[in-house]
Tab-separated table of C-alpha atoms and ligand atoms in Angstrom:
chain	number	residue	atom	x	y	z
A	1	MET	CA	122.228	91.452	89.587
A	2	LYS	CA	122.157	94.788	87.848
A	3	GLN	CA	125.584	95.972	87.401
A	4	PHE	CA	125.921	99.930	87.141
A	5	PRO	CA	128.773	101.640	85.473
A	6	GLU	CA	132.460	102.393	86.898
A	7	HIS	CA	132.893	105.386	88.798
A	8	PHE	CA	129.194	105.544	89.385
A	9	TRP	CA	127.954	108.003	91.820
A	10	TRP	CA	126.251	107.109	94.833
A	11	GLY	CA	125.134	109.671	96.997
A	12	ALA	CA	122.314	112.247	97.978
A	13	ALA	CA	121.362	115.759	98.050
A	14	THR	CA	120.618	118.722	100.429
A	15	SER	CA	120.856	122.260	100.328
A	16	GLY	CA	122.253	125.101	102.446
A	17	PRO	CA	118.729	126.688	103.477
A	18	GLN	CA	117.339	123.062	104.354
A	19	SER	CA	120.689	121.801	106.458
A	20	GLU	CA	122.732	124.157	107.838
A	21	GLY	CA	120.283	126.178	110.439
A	22	ARG	CA	120.655	130.308	110.073
A	23	PHE	CA	123.545	130.237	112.666
A	24	HIS	CA	125.854	133.288	112.124
A	25	LYS	CA	124.026	134.107	109.014
A	26	LYS	CA	123.648	137.934	108.553
A	27	HIS	CA	120.976	138.391	105.818
A	28	ALA	CA	117.889	136.289	105.409
A	29	ASN	CA	116.571	134.814	101.977
A	30	VAL	CA	113.234	134.695	100.989
A	31	PHE	CA	112.437	131.609	102.917
A	32	ASP	CA	113.756	133.083	106.313
A	33	TYR	CA	111.938	136.391	105.664
A	34	PHE	CA	108.723	134.540	104.791
A	35	TYR	CA	109.055	132.650	107.917
A	36	ASP	CA	109.541	135.320	110.067
A	37	GLN	CA	106.528	136.980	108.701
A	38	GLU	CA	104.115	134.376	108.743
A	39	PRO	CA	105.440	131.392	110.803
A	40	GLU	CA	101.827	130.161	111.071
A	41	LYS	CA	102.148	129.152	107.369
A	42	PHE	CA	104.770	126.199	108.228
A	43	PHE	CA	104.043	122.996	109.446
A	44	ASN	CA	103.775	123.106	113.152
A	45	GLN	CA	105.414	126.553	112.728
A	46	VAL	CA	108.997	124.992	112.366
A	47	GLY	CA	111.261	127.354	110.653
A	48	PRO	CA	114.781	127.276	108.913
A	49	ASP	CA	116.287	128.641	112.253
A	50	THR	CA	118.049	125.407	113.185
A	51	ALA	CA	117.315	122.813	110.426
A	52	SER	CA	119.389	119.847	110.725
A	53	ASN	CA	122.262	121.515	112.514
A	54	PHE	CA	124.798	121.149	109.704
A	55	TYR	CA	126.509	124.264	110.375
A	56	ASN	CA	127.740	122.715	113.548
A	57	SER	CA	127.927	119.209	112.855
A	58	TYR	CA	128.854	119.067	109.302
A	59	ALA	CA	131.729	116.939	110.365
A	60	GLU	CA	129.905	114.096	112.157
A	61	ASP	CA	126.872	114.497	109.450
A	62	LEU	CA	129.264	113.988	106.513
A	63	ALA	CA	131.295	110.843	108.106
A	64	MET	CA	127.845	109.483	108.573
A	65	MET	CA	126.892	109.937	105.113
A	66	ARG	CA	130.220	108.403	104.070
A	67	SER	CA	129.510	105.352	106.460
A	68	ILE	CA	126.262	104.707	104.200
A	69	GLY	CA	128.756	104.083	101.171
A	70	MET	CA	127.998	107.603	99.666
A	71	ASN	CA	131.087	108.552	97.217
A	72	SER	CA	129.417	111.911	96.243
A	73	VAL	CA	127.122	114.550	97.853
A	74	ARG	CA	125.536	117.854	96.824
A	75	THR	CA	124.748	120.958	98.937
A	76	SER	CA	124.373	124.379	97.869
A	77	ILE	CA	126.267	127.789	98.968
A	78	GLN	CA	123.833	130.133	100.530
A	79	TRP	CA	124.226	133.608	98.800
A	80	THR	CA	122.865	135.333	102.201
A	81	ARG	CA	125.624	133.245	104.088
A	82	LEU	CA	128.586	133.844	101.730
A	83	ILE	CA	128.150	137.333	100.687
A	84	ASP	CA	128.144	140.451	102.942
A	85	ASP	CA	127.180	142.922	100.459
A	86	PHE	CA	125.177	141.990	97.299
A	87	GLU	CA	126.061	144.814	95.362
A	88	THR	CA	129.860	144.461	95.582
A	89	ASN	CA	130.126	141.067	96.435
A	90	THR	CA	132.234	141.392	99.469
A	91	VAL	CA	132.731	138.017	101.119
A	92	ASP	CA	131.942	137.294	104.499
A	93	GLU	CA	134.899	135.783	106.318
A	94	ALA	CA	133.347	133.437	108.173
A	95	GLY	CA	130.814	132.330	105.653
A	96	ALA	CA	133.859	131.418	103.601
A	97	ALA	CA	135.350	129.688	106.092
A	98	PHE	CA	132.300	127.466	106.663
A	99	TYR	CA	132.136	126.490	103.073
A	100	ASN	CA	135.879	125.913	103.026
A	101	GLN	CA	135.454	123.391	105.910
A	102	VAL	CA	132.599	121.659	104.394
A	103	ILE	CA	134.285	121.150	100.924
A	104	ASP	CA	137.481	119.971	102.775
A	105	GLU	CA	135.585	117.596	105.001
A	106	ILE	CA	133.481	115.985	101.912
A	107	LEU	CA	136.698	115.694	100.263
A	108	ALA	CA	138.902	114.081	103.368
A	109	ASN	CA	135.963	111.764	103.536
A	110	GLY	CA	136.707	110.239	99.917
A	111	MET	CA	133.619	111.962	98.510
A	112	ILE	CA	133.251	113.942	95.547
A	113	PRO	CA	131.397	117.740	96.442
A	114	VAL	CA	128.811	118.954	94.054
A	115	MET	CA	128.105	122.614	94.903
A	116	ASN	CA	124.639	124.198	93.815
A	117	LEU	CA	124.451	128.182	93.738
A	118	HIS	CA	120.815	128.800	94.028
A	119	HIS	CA	117.979	126.624	95.962
A	120	PHE	CA	115.107	128.822	95.988
A	121	ASP	CA	117.052	131.089	98.254
A	122	LEU	CA	117.094	134.680	96.791
A	123	PRO	CA	118.467	137.239	99.288
A	124	VAL	CA	115.266	138.880	99.984
A	125	GLU	CA	116.979	142.304	99.787
A	126	LEU	CA	117.234	141.964	96.235
A	127	TYR	CA	113.720	141.053	96.019
A	128	GLN	CA	112.636	143.930	97.822
A	129	LYS	CA	115.260	146.283	96.235
A	130	TYR	CA	114.635	145.197	92.569
A	131	GLY	CA	111.970	142.606	92.303
A	132	GLY	CA	114.374	139.425	92.493
A	133	TRP	CA	114.605	137.786	89.505
A	134	GLU	CA	111.906	139.831	87.907
A	135	SER	CA	115.103	142.051	87.385
A	136	LYS	CA	117.947	141.834	84.883
A	137	LYS	CA	119.955	143.637	87.524
A	138	VAL	CA	119.664	140.794	89.828
A	139	VAL	CA	120.676	138.152	87.172
A	140	GLU	CA	123.972	140.076	86.650
A	141	LEU	CA	124.425	140.124	90.900
A	142	PHE	CA	124.038	136.429	90.663
A	143	ALA	CA	126.583	135.945	87.801
A	144	GLY	CA	128.998	138.080	90.191
A	145	PHE	CA	128.267	135.664	93.395
A	146	ALA	CA	128.796	132.808	90.991
A	147	GLU	CA	132.249	133.786	89.905
A	148	THR	CA	133.059	134.451	93.507
A	149	CYS	CA	132.364	131.132	94.420
A	150	PHE	CA	134.130	129.691	91.689
A	151	ARG	CA	137.255	131.714	92.716
A	152	LEU	CA	137.189	130.743	96.557
A	153	PHE	CA	136.202	126.889	96.046
A	154	GLY	CA	136.811	125.907	92.220
A	155	ASP	CA	140.467	124.520	93.206
A	156	ARG	CA	138.654	121.557	94.925
A	157	VAL	CA	135.049	121.498	93.560
A	158	LYS	CA	135.234	119.942	90.192
A	159	TYR	CA	131.091	119.941	89.854
A	160	TRP	CA	129.063	123.042	89.912
A	161	THR	CA	125.619	123.689	89.284
A	162	THR	CA	123.789	126.721	88.685
A	163	HIS	CA	120.234	126.580	89.950
A	164	ASN	CA	118.193	123.696	91.591
A	165	GLU	CA	114.676	123.435	89.896
A	166	PRO	CA	114.505	127.035	88.681
A	167	MET	CA	110.821	126.176	87.463
A	168	VAL	CA	109.889	126.024	91.110
A	169	VAL	CA	110.863	129.257	91.617
A	170	VAL	CA	108.408	130.644	88.815
A	171	GLU	CA	105.525	128.048	90.397
A	172	GLY	CA	106.101	128.749	93.912
A	173	GLU	CA	106.800	132.863	93.795
A	174	TYR	CA	104.834	133.723	90.546
A	175	LEU	CA	102.177	131.167	89.946
A	176	TYR	CA	100.832	128.887	92.797
A	177	GLN	CA	101.763	131.103	95.911
A	178	PHE	CA	104.011	128.470	98.065
A	179	HIS	CA	107.426	130.546	98.030
A	180	TYR	CA	107.549	134.364	99.104
A	181	PRO	CA	106.126	136.553	97.648
A	182	ASN	CA	102.955	134.542	96.810
A	183	LEU	CA	102.247	136.281	93.817
A	184	VAL	CA	99.608	135.424	91.068
A	185	ASP	CA	101.062	137.196	87.961
A	186	GLY	CA	102.040	134.553	85.031
A	187	LYS	CA	103.659	137.407	83.105
A	188	LYS	CA	106.105	138.202	85.525
A	189	GLY	CA	106.545	134.381	86.024
A	190	VAL	CA	107.301	134.223	82.272
A	191	GLN	CA	109.808	136.923	82.630
A	192	VAL	CA	111.366	135.070	85.827
A	193	ALA	CA	111.436	132.098	83.764
A	194	TYR	CA	113.590	133.801	81.192
A	195	ASN	CA	115.787	135.655	83.782
A	196	LEU	CA	116.607	132.234	85.427
A	197	ASN	CA	117.566	130.702	82.196
A	198	LEU	CA	119.673	134.009	81.686
A	199	ALA	CA	121.200	133.898	84.871
A	200	SER	CA	122.417	130.314	84.477
A	201	ALA	CA	124.154	131.172	81.227
A	202	LYS	CA	125.828	134.087	82.404
A	203	ALA	CA	127.228	131.936	85.296
A	204	ILE	CA	128.253	129.446	82.837
A	205	GLU	CA	130.020	132.068	81.082
A	206	ARG	CA	131.866	133.363	84.170
A	207	PHE	CA	132.952	129.500	84.881
A	208	LYS	CA	134.341	129.160	81.228
A	209	LYS	CA	136.278	132.447	81.459
A	210	LEU	CA	138.153	130.953	84.526
A	211	ALA	CA	139.053	128.048	82.869
A	212	LEU	CA	139.209	125.828	86.145
A	213	PRO	CA	141.138	122.558	85.301
A	214	GLU	CA	139.092	119.395	85.092
A	215	ALA	CA	135.564	121.551	86.196
A	216	GLN	CA	132.411	121.079	84.766
A	217	ILE	CA	129.037	123.067	85.287
A	218	GLY	CA	125.407	122.240	84.806
A	219	ILE	CA	122.165	122.865	86.295
A	220	VAL	CA	119.538	120.787	88.296
A	221	LEU	CA	115.956	120.872	86.717
A	222	ASN	CA	112.675	118.972	88.030
A	223	LEU	CA	112.017	116.756	84.813
A	224	THR	CA	108.407	115.768	85.409
A	225	PRO	CA	107.560	113.707	82.283
A	226	THR	CA	104.128	114.493	80.556
A	227	TYR	CA	101.622	111.682	80.320
A	228	ALA	CA	98.517	112.308	78.285
A	229	ALA	CA	95.372	111.148	79.772
A	230	SER	CA	94.426	109.542	76.328
A	231	ASP	CA	95.065	109.273	72.784
A	232	LYS	CA	92.307	111.792	72.111
A	233	PRO	CA	93.686	114.439	70.177
A	234	SER	CA	92.799	117.514	72.886
A	235	ASP	CA	94.409	115.410	75.493
A	236	GLN	CA	97.647	114.961	73.380
A	237	GLU	CA	97.748	118.670	72.473
A	238	ALA	CA	97.316	119.455	76.269
A	239	ALA	CA	100.313	117.042	77.086
A	240	ARG	CA	102.262	118.654	74.267
A	241	ILE	CA	101.699	122.315	75.668
A	242	ALA	CA	102.823	120.972	79.524
A	243	GLU	CA	105.785	119.407	78.284
A	244	LEU	CA	106.983	123.040	76.414
A	245	TRP	CA	106.250	124.769	79.596
A	246	ASN	CA	107.290	122.535	82.328
A	247	ASN	CA	110.077	120.827	81.138
A	248	LYS	CA	111.144	122.253	77.556
A	249	LEU	CA	111.331	125.857	78.821
A	250	PHE	CA	114.593	125.123	80.599
A	251	LEU	CA	116.016	122.078	79.436
A	252	GLU	CA	116.119	123.339	75.871
A	253	PRO	CA	118.082	126.535	76.263
A	254	ALA	CA	120.054	124.575	78.915
A	255	ILE	CA	121.318	121.969	76.336
A	256	HIS	CA	120.750	123.361	72.911
A	257	GLY	CA	121.196	127.066	73.658
A	258	HIS	CA	117.536	128.195	72.479
A	259	PHE	CA	114.208	128.511	73.730
A	260	PRO	CA	111.729	126.256	71.949
A	261	GLU	CA	110.059	128.213	69.381
A	262	GLU	CA	106.687	126.578	69.676
A	263	LEU	CA	106.732	128.067	73.176
A	264	GLU	CA	107.794	131.616	72.244
A	265	ALA	CA	105.341	131.782	69.649
A	266	LEU	CA	102.466	130.833	72.002
A	267	LEU	CA	103.542	133.020	74.939
A	268	ALA	CA	103.793	135.866	71.941
A	269	GLU	CA	100.242	135.262	70.941
A	270	ASP	CA	99.134	135.380	74.771
A	271	GLY	CA	100.745	138.590	74.855
A	272	VAL	CA	102.850	137.508	77.669
A	273	LEU	CA	106.243	136.548	75.855
A	274	TRP	CA	109.551	137.929	77.910
A	275	GLU	CA	111.562	141.147	76.973
A	276	SER	CA	114.848	139.625	75.397
A	277	THR	CA	117.716	141.145	73.463
A	278	ARG	CA	119.588	139.520	70.926
A	279	GLU	CA	122.987	139.958	73.099
A	280	GLU	CA	121.383	137.778	75.790
A	281	LYS	CA	119.951	135.153	73.499
A	282	GLN	CA	123.703	135.042	71.961
A	283	THR	CA	124.860	134.167	75.831
A	284	ILE	CA	122.317	131.823	76.160
A	285	ARG	CA	123.449	130.042	72.920
A	286	GLU	CA	127.135	129.843	73.743
A	287	ASN	CA	126.860	128.850	77.316
A	288	THR	CA	125.125	125.630	77.641
A	289	ILE	CA	125.720	123.061	80.339
A	290	ASP	CA	128.404	120.390	80.523
A	291	PHE	CA	126.116	117.612	82.298
A	292	LEU	CA	122.589	117.557	83.487
A	293	GLY	CA	121.024	117.086	87.038
A	294	VAL	CA	117.413	115.596	87.249
A	295	ASN	CA	115.163	115.671	90.170
A	296	TYR	CA	112.437	112.853	89.442
A	297	TYR	CA	109.704	112.597	92.079
A	298	HIS	CA	106.529	112.012	90.026
A	299	PRO	CA	105.164	112.297	86.922
A	300	ASN	CA	102.683	114.927	85.417
A	301	ARG	CA	99.671	113.268	84.034
A	302	VAL	CA	97.267	115.675	82.165
A	303	GLN	CA	94.196	116.247	80.075
A	304	ALA	CA	92.432	118.734	78.109
A	305	PRO	CA	91.275	121.698	80.332
A	306	ASP	CA	87.622	121.844	81.536
A	307	ILE	CA	87.272	125.273	80.868
A	308	ALA	CA	88.143	127.041	77.358
A	309	PRO	CA	91.832	128.492	77.887
A	310	ASN	CA	90.549	131.944	76.250
A	311	SER	CA	88.154	132.314	79.107
A	312	VAL	CA	88.608	135.619	81.062
A	313	GLY	CA	90.970	135.753	84.161
A	314	GLU	CA	94.605	135.904	85.066
A	315	TRP	CA	96.993	134.200	82.263
A	316	LEU	CA	98.591	131.149	83.870
A	317	PRO	CA	100.074	128.283	81.783
A	318	ASN	CA	97.897	125.720	83.209
A	319	ARG	CA	94.991	127.277	81.258
A	320	TYR	CA	96.354	124.630	78.840
A	321	TYR	CA	96.060	121.579	80.636
A	322	ASP	CA	94.151	119.834	84.114
A	323	GLU	CA	95.688	117.504	85.960
A	324	TYR	CA	94.860	114.111	85.539
A	325	ASN	CA	94.617	111.221	87.992
A	326	LEU	CA	95.058	107.828	86.564
A	327	PRO	CA	92.647	105.426	88.405
A	328	GLY	CA	94.531	102.823	90.647
A	329	ARG	CA	97.630	104.885	90.595
A	330	ARG	CA	100.263	104.000	93.465
A	331	VAL	CA	100.649	106.958	95.714
A	332	ASN	CA	102.465	108.042	98.530
A	333	ARG	CA	99.854	109.815	100.569
A	334	ASP	CA	101.758	111.411	103.262
A	335	ARG	CA	103.201	113.509	100.240
A	336	GLY	CA	100.307	113.491	97.877
A	337	TRP	CA	102.627	112.380	95.050
A	338	GLU	CA	102.151	109.213	92.217
A	339	ILE	CA	104.735	106.559	92.491
A	340	TYR	CA	105.852	105.948	88.785
A	341	PRO	CA	109.151	104.299	88.737
A	342	GLU	CA	108.958	103.756	85.046
A	343	ALA	CA	109.381	107.536	84.211
A	344	MET	CA	113.301	106.979	84.917
A	345	TYR	CA	113.564	105.026	81.939
A	346	ASP	CA	111.251	107.314	80.024
A	347	ILE	CA	113.901	110.638	81.273
A	348	ALA	CA	116.956	108.452	80.475
A	349	LYS	CA	115.620	107.646	76.852
A	350	ASN	CA	114.600	111.204	76.369
A	351	ILE	CA	117.828	112.688	77.244
A	352	GLN	CA	119.613	110.337	75.059
A	353	GLU	CA	117.347	110.427	71.954
A	354	ASN	CA	116.551	114.171	72.364
A	355	TYR	CA	119.303	115.966	74.044
A	356	ARG	CA	122.677	114.487	72.612
A	357	ASN	CA	122.906	111.870	75.162
A	358	ILE	CA	124.443	114.579	77.400
A	359	PRO	CA	126.057	112.737	80.534
A	360	TRP	CA	123.328	113.364	83.323
A	361	TYR	CA	122.742	111.975	86.731
A	362	VAL	CA	119.990	111.722	89.128
A	363	SER	CA	120.371	114.636	91.506
A	364	GLU	CA	117.194	113.876	93.374
A	365	ASN	CA	114.766	111.251	93.859
A	366	GLY	CA	113.058	110.175	97.079
A	367	MET	CA	109.838	109.707	99.123
A	368	GLY	CA	108.724	111.888	102.276
A	369	VAL	CA	106.899	110.179	104.711
A	370	SER	CA	105.141	111.490	108.133
A	371	ASN	CA	105.755	110.258	111.327
A	372	GLU	CA	108.294	107.725	110.735
A	373	GLU	CA	108.644	106.923	114.536
A	374	ARG	CA	105.814	104.475	113.615
A	375	PHE	CA	108.291	102.255	112.154
A	376	MET	CA	110.806	102.134	114.193
A	377	ASP	CA	111.877	98.883	115.787
A	378	ASP	CA	112.960	98.182	119.422
A	379	GLN	CA	116.770	98.511	118.477
A	380	GLY	CA	115.858	101.991	117.451
A	381	VAL	CA	116.096	101.875	113.692
A	382	ILE	CA	113.456	103.179	111.090
A	383	GLN	CA	112.420	99.911	109.134
A	384	ASP	CA	111.521	102.205	106.181
A	385	ASP	CA	111.052	99.159	103.547
A	386	TYR	CA	108.693	101.493	101.521
A	387	ARG	CA	111.753	103.785	101.084
A	388	ILE	CA	113.976	100.550	99.947
A	389	ALA	CA	111.276	99.362	97.241
A	390	PHE	CA	110.977	102.875	95.828
A	391	VAL	CA	114.742	103.367	95.568
A	392	HIS	CA	114.993	99.972	94.032
A	393	ASP	CA	112.393	100.213	91.538
A	394	HIS	CA	113.569	103.732	90.567
A	395	LEU	CA	117.020	102.200	90.103
A	396	SER	CA	115.745	99.194	88.151
A	397	TRP	CA	114.226	101.082	85.436
A	398	LEU	CA	117.162	103.800	85.683
A	399	HIS	CA	119.285	100.589	84.907
A	400	LYS	CA	117.731	99.675	82.015
A	401	GLY	CA	117.886	103.196	80.387
A	402	ILE	CA	121.392	102.715	81.291
A	403	ALA	CA	121.616	99.366	79.605
A	404	GLU	CA	120.383	100.811	76.287
A	405	GLY	CA	122.962	103.339	76.215
A	406	SER	CA	121.754	106.635	78.075
A	407	ASN	CA	124.630	108.482	79.458
A	408	CYS	CA	123.894	108.351	83.172
A	409	PHE	CA	126.866	108.806	85.852
A	410	GLY	CA	124.904	108.679	89.261
A	411	TYR	CA	121.977	108.316	91.527
A	412	HIS	CA	121.465	110.661	94.504
A	413	MET	CA	118.781	110.398	96.839
A	414	TRP	CA	117.192	113.393	98.356
A	415	THR	CA	118.240	113.169	100.991
A	416	PRO	CA	120.960	112.079	103.135
A	417	ILE	CA	119.408	113.053	106.405
A	418	ASP	CA	116.235	114.557	107.123
A	419	CYS	CA	116.011	117.967	106.577
A	420	TRP	CA	113.737	121.020	106.359
A	421	SER	CA	111.217	121.123	103.678
A	422	TRP	CA	110.122	124.633	103.060
A	423	LEU	CA	106.249	124.868	104.209
A	424	ASN	CA	106.054	121.185	105.028
A	425	ALA	CA	108.909	121.895	107.476
A	426	TYR	CA	109.658	118.598	109.250
A	427	LYS	CA	106.513	117.007	108.430
A	428	ASN	CA	107.682	114.298	105.678
A	429	ARG	CA	111.142	112.671	106.152
A	430	TYR	CA	113.132	111.862	103.468
A	431	GLY	CA	116.792	110.913	104.723
A	432	PHE	CA	118.505	107.718	104.858
A	433	ILE	CA	119.502	108.768	108.036
A	434	ALA	CA	116.839	110.048	110.516
A	435	ASN	CA	116.942	113.018	112.475
A	436	ASP	CA	115.362	113.836	116.078
A	437	ILE	CA	114.847	117.425	115.688
A	438	HIS	CA	114.651	117.920	119.379
A	439	THR	CA	117.908	116.474	120.066
A	440	GLN	CA	119.592	116.445	116.817
A	441	ILE	CA	120.457	112.918	117.485
A	442	LYS	CA	120.754	111.394	113.982
A	443	THR	CA	120.340	107.378	113.429
A	444	VAL	CA	120.783	105.535	110.259
A	445	LYS	CA	117.571	103.818	108.790
A	446	LYS	CA	117.212	100.591	107.611
A	447	SER	CA	117.457	102.353	103.961
A	448	GLY	CA	120.624	103.697	104.909
A	449	HIS	CA	122.290	100.397	105.455
A	450	TRP	CA	120.761	98.775	102.284
A	451	PHE	CA	122.241	101.755	100.244
A	452	LYS	CA	125.613	101.000	101.643
A	453	THR	CA	125.365	97.150	100.103
A	454	VAL	CA	124.204	98.881	96.870
A	455	ALA	CA	126.744	101.777	96.327
A	456	GLU	CA	129.560	99.597	97.642
A	457	SER	CA	128.814	96.751	95.471
A	458	ASN	CA	127.893	98.763	92.450
A	459	GLN	CA	124.884	96.419	91.820
A	460	LEU	CA	121.287	96.147	92.437
A	461	GLY	CA	119.885	92.773	93.709
A	462	ALA	CA	116.426	91.765	94.299
A	463	ILE	CA	115.339	93.066	97.638
A	464	LYS	CA	114.794	90.353	100.134
B	501	BG6	C1	112.962	118.908	95.489
B	501	BG6	C2	113.794	120.054	96.203
B	501	BG6	O1	111.665	119.748	95.054
B	501	BG6	O2	112.046	118.277	96.263
B	501	BG6	C3	113.950	120.188	97.566
B	501	BG6	O3	114.817	120.592	95.563
B	501	BG6	C4	112.577	119.350	98.158
B	501	BG6	O4	114.349	121.162	98.090
B	501	BG6	C5	112.288	118.195	97.647
B	501	BG6	O5	112.839	119.556	99.426
B	501	BG6	C6	111.278	117.473	98.398
B	501	BG6	O6	109.815	118.176	98.146
B	501	BG6	P1	109.134	118.982	99.495
B	501	BG6	O7	108.328	119.905	98.662
B	501	BG6	O8	108.562	117.603	100.039
B	501	BG6	O9	110.396	119.343	100.265
């Protein structure tokens, strides 16, 4: 039996835009708008309108989460639901009432609420008016929104996060075309990465000024550890740059308060470095996080690029590295991601050794599988043994890291109840709890029952 630390968080994460549905929401975020414009881009043309109906069924949904042993849950506050006027931060009363009820209900179920402030869901109006995260005006507006959230809910919410996976915003919106506005513009992407870091620091600055009792603030980053294809210097160099760009660009400012010098030098040499001021950098220096959330799904294996980095063409960071597919790797073919649980240990040690062993938790891990009805038994329970094996293996490696002193205080699955997955909509299901999107009937999967035994015993045993 592997024992986990006392008060370990056992839970799961979702986000407002992926679970609530658009019910009574007055404003559109970039994904609502993207769907309205181009529904054919979304799997089976399913959009965010209903999602998992959390807006209407939050009480039942939270009770189900509690029933599978969860003691904590993360969701996000949608800027487009809470705020009526983004310039003046006027609060939408119905939006505020909804989040108050959700928070109260989480607490009434004996769970810890973790509230995130930005999960890819920028109000589209702010993109159209100012260029979204390209603009420092939007950075200021976000800090104002964050402060409004702290003031409204900070009496009960003790754990806050500023962004979820800000790197995915850079990649999706500015590099690889899977978030509206689907641009390919590396230079803008670099500025957006900087601005997102600044926005996080500014939100933290507001948070600190309020000095909410016993409250902590962090950020959720998708830490995808980089592994070089070989020991060859060219592959090692590719891995060094990939690590700088994919991980250190957000990790270093969040924890150490400054950007990696090597990355700044490289971007300057390529003529794409961000615009920054001394004052902003000071804000970043002085407003680091209290705790870190780590989303981990798959490793990032790289090799030296096939084409010389200085070939003519648009500047994109992956001019310095190519993806490498490890022969014989385990893959979840429905999502196309390699399964490599050992990385949990590498992440734990990296944080322990290079990031002052800051308190951290696994804020997302999980496996999206298509057409899970094929695994349903005659009692109607999805027999998702693959998910149990996946979580078990990741927890085992995490446990080893903790046993060696890494300061990890929890594990959250993506996701409690099958939810809407952006362009993939409801193609791949991640939940411990299945959702029939036609009837909105929710049923616990075998993995949910298994998770309850782990969470309630605070121990991981062998899987039968
Ligand atoms: C994370 C996000 O990237 O992974 C979630 O925080 C997302 O929003 C999850 O849904 C699973 O990825 P996907 O692309 O399969 O939905």
